[in-house]
Every structure is written in C-alpha cells, then in structure tokens.
Coordinates of C-alpha atoms in Angstrom, one line a residue:
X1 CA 69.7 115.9 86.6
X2 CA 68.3 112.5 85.6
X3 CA 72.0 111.0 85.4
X4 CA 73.0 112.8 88.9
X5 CA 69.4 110.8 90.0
X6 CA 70.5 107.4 88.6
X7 CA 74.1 107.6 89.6
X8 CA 72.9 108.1 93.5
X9 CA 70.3 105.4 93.2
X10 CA 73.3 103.1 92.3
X11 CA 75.4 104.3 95.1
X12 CA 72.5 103.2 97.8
X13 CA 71.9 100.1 96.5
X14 CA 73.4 97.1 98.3
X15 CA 75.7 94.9 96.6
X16 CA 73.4 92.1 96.3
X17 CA 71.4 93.8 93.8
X18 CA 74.1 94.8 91.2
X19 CA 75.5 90.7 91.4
X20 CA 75.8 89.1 94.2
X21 CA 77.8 85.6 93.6
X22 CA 75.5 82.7 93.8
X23 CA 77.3 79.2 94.8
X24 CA 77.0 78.6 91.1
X25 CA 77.8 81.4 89.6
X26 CA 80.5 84.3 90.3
X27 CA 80.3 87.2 90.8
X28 CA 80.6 89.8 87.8
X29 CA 83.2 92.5 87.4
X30 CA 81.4 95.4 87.5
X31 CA 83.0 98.0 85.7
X32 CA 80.6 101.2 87.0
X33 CA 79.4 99.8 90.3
X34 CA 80.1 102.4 93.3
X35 CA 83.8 101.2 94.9
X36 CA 82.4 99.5 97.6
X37 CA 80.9 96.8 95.6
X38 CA 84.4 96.1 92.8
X39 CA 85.0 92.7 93.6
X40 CA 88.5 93.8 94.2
X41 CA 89.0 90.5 96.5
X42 CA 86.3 87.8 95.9
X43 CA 85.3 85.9 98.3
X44 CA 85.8 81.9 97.2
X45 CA 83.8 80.8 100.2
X46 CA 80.6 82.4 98.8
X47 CA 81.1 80.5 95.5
X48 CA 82.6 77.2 97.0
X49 CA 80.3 74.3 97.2
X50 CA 79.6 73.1 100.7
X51 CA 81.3 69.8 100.2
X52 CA 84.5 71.6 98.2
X53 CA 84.5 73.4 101.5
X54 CA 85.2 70.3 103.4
X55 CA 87.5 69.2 101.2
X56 CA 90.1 71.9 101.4
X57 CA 89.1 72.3 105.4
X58 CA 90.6 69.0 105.6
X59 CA 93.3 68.9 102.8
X60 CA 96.0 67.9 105.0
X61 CA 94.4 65.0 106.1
X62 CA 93.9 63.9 102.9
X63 CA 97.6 64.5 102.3
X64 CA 98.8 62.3 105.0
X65 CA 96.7 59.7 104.1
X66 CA 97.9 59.6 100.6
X67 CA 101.5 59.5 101.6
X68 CA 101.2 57.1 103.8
X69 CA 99.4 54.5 101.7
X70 CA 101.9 55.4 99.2
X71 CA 104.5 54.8 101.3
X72 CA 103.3 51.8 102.5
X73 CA 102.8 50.3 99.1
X74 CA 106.1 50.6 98.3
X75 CA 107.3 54.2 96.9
X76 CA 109.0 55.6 99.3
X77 CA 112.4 56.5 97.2
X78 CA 109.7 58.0 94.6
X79 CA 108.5 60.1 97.7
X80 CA 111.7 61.3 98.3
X81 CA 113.3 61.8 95.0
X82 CA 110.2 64.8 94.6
X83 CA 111.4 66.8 98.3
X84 CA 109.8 69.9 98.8
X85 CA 106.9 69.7 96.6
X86 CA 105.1 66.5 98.3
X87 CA 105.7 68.4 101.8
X88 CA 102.5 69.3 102.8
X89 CA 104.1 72.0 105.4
X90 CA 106.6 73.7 103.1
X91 CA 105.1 76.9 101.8
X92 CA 106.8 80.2 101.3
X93 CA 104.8 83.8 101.0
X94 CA 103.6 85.4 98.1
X95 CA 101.7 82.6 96.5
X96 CA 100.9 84.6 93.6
X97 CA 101.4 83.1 90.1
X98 CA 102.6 85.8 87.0
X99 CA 100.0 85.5 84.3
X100 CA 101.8 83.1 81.4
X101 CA 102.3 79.9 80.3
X102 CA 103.8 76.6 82.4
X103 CA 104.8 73.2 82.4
X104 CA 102.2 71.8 84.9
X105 CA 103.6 67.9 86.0
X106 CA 101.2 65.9 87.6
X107 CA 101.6 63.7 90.9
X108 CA 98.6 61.8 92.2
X109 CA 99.3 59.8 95.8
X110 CA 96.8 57.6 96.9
X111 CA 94.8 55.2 95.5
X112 CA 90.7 55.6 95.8
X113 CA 90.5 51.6 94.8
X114 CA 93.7 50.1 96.5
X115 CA 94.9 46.9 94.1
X116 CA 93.1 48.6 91.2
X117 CA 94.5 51.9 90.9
X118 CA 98.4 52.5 91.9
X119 CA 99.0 55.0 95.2
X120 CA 101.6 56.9 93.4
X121 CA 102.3 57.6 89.4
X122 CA 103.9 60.6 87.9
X123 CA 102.6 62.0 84.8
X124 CA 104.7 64.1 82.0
X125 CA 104.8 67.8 81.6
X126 CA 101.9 69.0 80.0
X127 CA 101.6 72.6 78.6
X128 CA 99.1 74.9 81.4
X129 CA 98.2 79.0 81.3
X130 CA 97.8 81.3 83.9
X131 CA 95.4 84.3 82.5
X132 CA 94.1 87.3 84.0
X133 CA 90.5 88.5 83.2
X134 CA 89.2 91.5 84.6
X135 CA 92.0 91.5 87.5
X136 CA 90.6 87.9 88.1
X137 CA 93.1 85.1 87.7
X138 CA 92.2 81.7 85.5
X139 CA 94.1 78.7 85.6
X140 CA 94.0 75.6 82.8
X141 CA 96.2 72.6 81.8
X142 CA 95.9 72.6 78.0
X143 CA 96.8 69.0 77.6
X144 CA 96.5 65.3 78.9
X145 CA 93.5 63.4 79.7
X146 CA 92.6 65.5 83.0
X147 CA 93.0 69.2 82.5
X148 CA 91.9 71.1 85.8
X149 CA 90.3 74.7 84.5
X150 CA 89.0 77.2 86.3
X151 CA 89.8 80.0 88.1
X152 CA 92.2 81.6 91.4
X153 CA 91.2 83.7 94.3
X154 CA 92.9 85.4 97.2
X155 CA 93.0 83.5 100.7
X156 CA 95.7 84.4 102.5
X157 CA 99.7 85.1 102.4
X158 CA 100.4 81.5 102.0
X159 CA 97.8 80.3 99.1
X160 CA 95.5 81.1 96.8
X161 CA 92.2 78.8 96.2
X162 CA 91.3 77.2 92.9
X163 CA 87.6 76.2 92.2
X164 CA 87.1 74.7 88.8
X165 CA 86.1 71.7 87.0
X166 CA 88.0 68.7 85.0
X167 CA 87.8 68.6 81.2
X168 CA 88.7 65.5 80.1
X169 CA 90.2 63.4 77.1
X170 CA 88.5 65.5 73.9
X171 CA 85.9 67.5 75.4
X172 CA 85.8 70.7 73.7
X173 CA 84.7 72.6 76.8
X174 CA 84.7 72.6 80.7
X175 CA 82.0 71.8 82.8
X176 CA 80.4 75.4 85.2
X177 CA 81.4 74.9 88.6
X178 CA 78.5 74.0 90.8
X179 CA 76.7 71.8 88.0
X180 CA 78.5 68.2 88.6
X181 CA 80.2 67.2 92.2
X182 CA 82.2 64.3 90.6
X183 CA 83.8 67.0 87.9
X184 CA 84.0 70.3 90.4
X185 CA 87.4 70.8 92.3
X186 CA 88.7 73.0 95.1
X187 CA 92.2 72.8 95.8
X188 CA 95.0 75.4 97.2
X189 CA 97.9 77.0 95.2
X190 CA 101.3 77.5 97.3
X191 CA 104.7 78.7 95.9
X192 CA 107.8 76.7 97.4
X193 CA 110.8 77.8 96.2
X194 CA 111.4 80.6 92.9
X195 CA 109.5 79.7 90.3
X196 CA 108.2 77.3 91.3
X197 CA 104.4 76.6 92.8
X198 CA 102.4 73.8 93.4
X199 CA 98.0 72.8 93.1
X200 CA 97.0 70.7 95.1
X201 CA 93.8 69.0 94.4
X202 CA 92.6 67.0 97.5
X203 CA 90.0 64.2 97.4
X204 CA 89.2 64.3 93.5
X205 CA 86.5 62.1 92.3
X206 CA 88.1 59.6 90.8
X207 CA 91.1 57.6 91.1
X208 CA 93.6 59.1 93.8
X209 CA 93.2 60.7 97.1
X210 CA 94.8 64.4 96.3
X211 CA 96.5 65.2 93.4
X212 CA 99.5 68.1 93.3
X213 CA 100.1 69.6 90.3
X214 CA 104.1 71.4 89.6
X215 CA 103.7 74.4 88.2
X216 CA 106.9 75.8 86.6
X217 CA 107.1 79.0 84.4
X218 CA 108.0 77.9 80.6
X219 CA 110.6 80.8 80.2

C-alpha cells in the first residue's frame, strides 16, 4: 500500500519538482519519473543563456559579416575552394549525427581585431566524438588548442543546437555551461551532404566572428 501511496504522489507532482532545468544546470534523466516528465526532447532554450540566445537568433548575421570581411581582405578563392560548407543556406534534413568518432576541421571567418587577427585561417583535422548518454547526445573535439565540448539538443528538422564551453590548450577539464560568458558557446549543427555535417559557432569570444567546424565520420 505504502509503494501504491508513493508511486501516485510522484505521478501528481509537476515536473518542476522532480528537476526542472535551471539555465545553469540541465535537466536530469530521470529514469522512474511518470512519462510525462522523461526529458525525451529537452528544451535548449530553458538551459541557454540569454545572451547565447541572441547569438544563435542572429547567427546569420554574423555569417555574412564574416564572409564579407573575409572576402574583402582578400580570400575569396579560399572561400570558394570550401563550397557547400561556408554556405550559410545549404542545409539538408535529418541533422542528426551517429554517435562515433570524427575528424572535426576547423574554419574561423572574420576577424574580432581586424590587422591583428586574420579574417580567415583553416586549421588541420583534429580527432572529435559524438557520444550518447542517457538518449542525450555530447559533442567534444579531443585535440588542438580550442576544443568545443558539450552537449546536442533537438530544434528542428534542419539542426540541432550545441551549448557547451571551450577547453583550451592543457586543461584537464571543461568549464559548466552558465559559469563564464567568454568560455560558453551556442552554436547550430546542420548536415549538408552524406556524411558530412557542419557546427557552427557564431560570435565566439575571442578571435573570429563565427567559427564552422567540418565534421566527417572517421570510418
């Protein structure tokens, strides 16, 4: 009787009280929670900073602006030579990435400090992992100096959103989301072509004005 009690006290509770997501924190997979509250499809926007929220509301913009300081500095061929994944309107459905390892190639366009730091550079392949935890999907570059971790969430049939933080040069671990503005990140993940996807990072902290990460699937 006691357990039949408890199990109907759980049922009328609201969400909220068996963890609600906090801008800081997400929410937890709650393994014996009644079915309406699984976080089946988290909501980023209750997590998302309200400044990370204005930066991927206006990622485009950023976009053009990047490319055409980058153009206009000069690296246009560069521009070119990459096609389809520095085309801010080429996206194909089903954004979702298999859980596995990548080659993640960095691009960053624009410059934050024109004359100081170049509008376009090209990084090499670095080694990245797509995991899932508890049907939640995590995303982290495991090398170079600026390795985006954090995780993926649902939005719509064209992208997912990323909220992290960067981890850089030897740091053993990431930053928690929320904590630092000039280390959190937002950013959207589209696939444009098979097997191939793309993160973009718009208005990062430091250095550039949106980064776009190529992810491709090792094997």
């Amino acid at each position: 009787m006691a357990a039949l009690l408890l199990a109907a006290a759980l049922a009328a509770q609201p969400c909220a009280a068996q963890g609600e997501a906090t801008p800081a924190q997400p929410a937890p997979f709650v393994r014996d929670a009644p079915p309406a509250c699984l976080p089946a499809r988290p909501n980023w926007r209750r997590i998302a900073t309200e400044a990370d929220r204005r930066r991927l509301r206006d990622w485009r913009d950023a976009w053009v602006e990047a490319l055409a300081q980058a153009r206009g500095e000069g690296h246009e061929a560069a521009i070119a030579a990459e096609g389809a994944l520095l085309d801010p309107d080429l996206a194909v459905d089903d954004p979702a990435l298999p859980p596995g390892d990548y080659l993640c190639r960095t691009i960053k366009l624009g410059s934050r400090e024109p004359g100081l730091v170049p509008s376009f550079s090209a990084e090499a392949a670095a080694p990245c992992r797509v995991g899932a935890i508890d049907a939640r999907m995590t995303f982290a570059r495991l090398g170079g100096g600026q390795r985006p971790i954090g995780r993926l969430y649902p939005d719509n049939e064209l992208r997912l959103v990323f909220l992290g933080t960067l981890q850089l040069t030897d740091e053993a671990r990431a930053y928690q989301y929320g904590v630092d503005r000039d280390r959190d990140l937002i950013g959207l993940v589209q696939r444009i072509g098979e097997r191939r996807w793309r993160l973009v990072l718009p208005r990062p902290a430091h250095e550039s004005l949106l980064d776009v990460i190529e992810l491709t699937p090792r094997r």
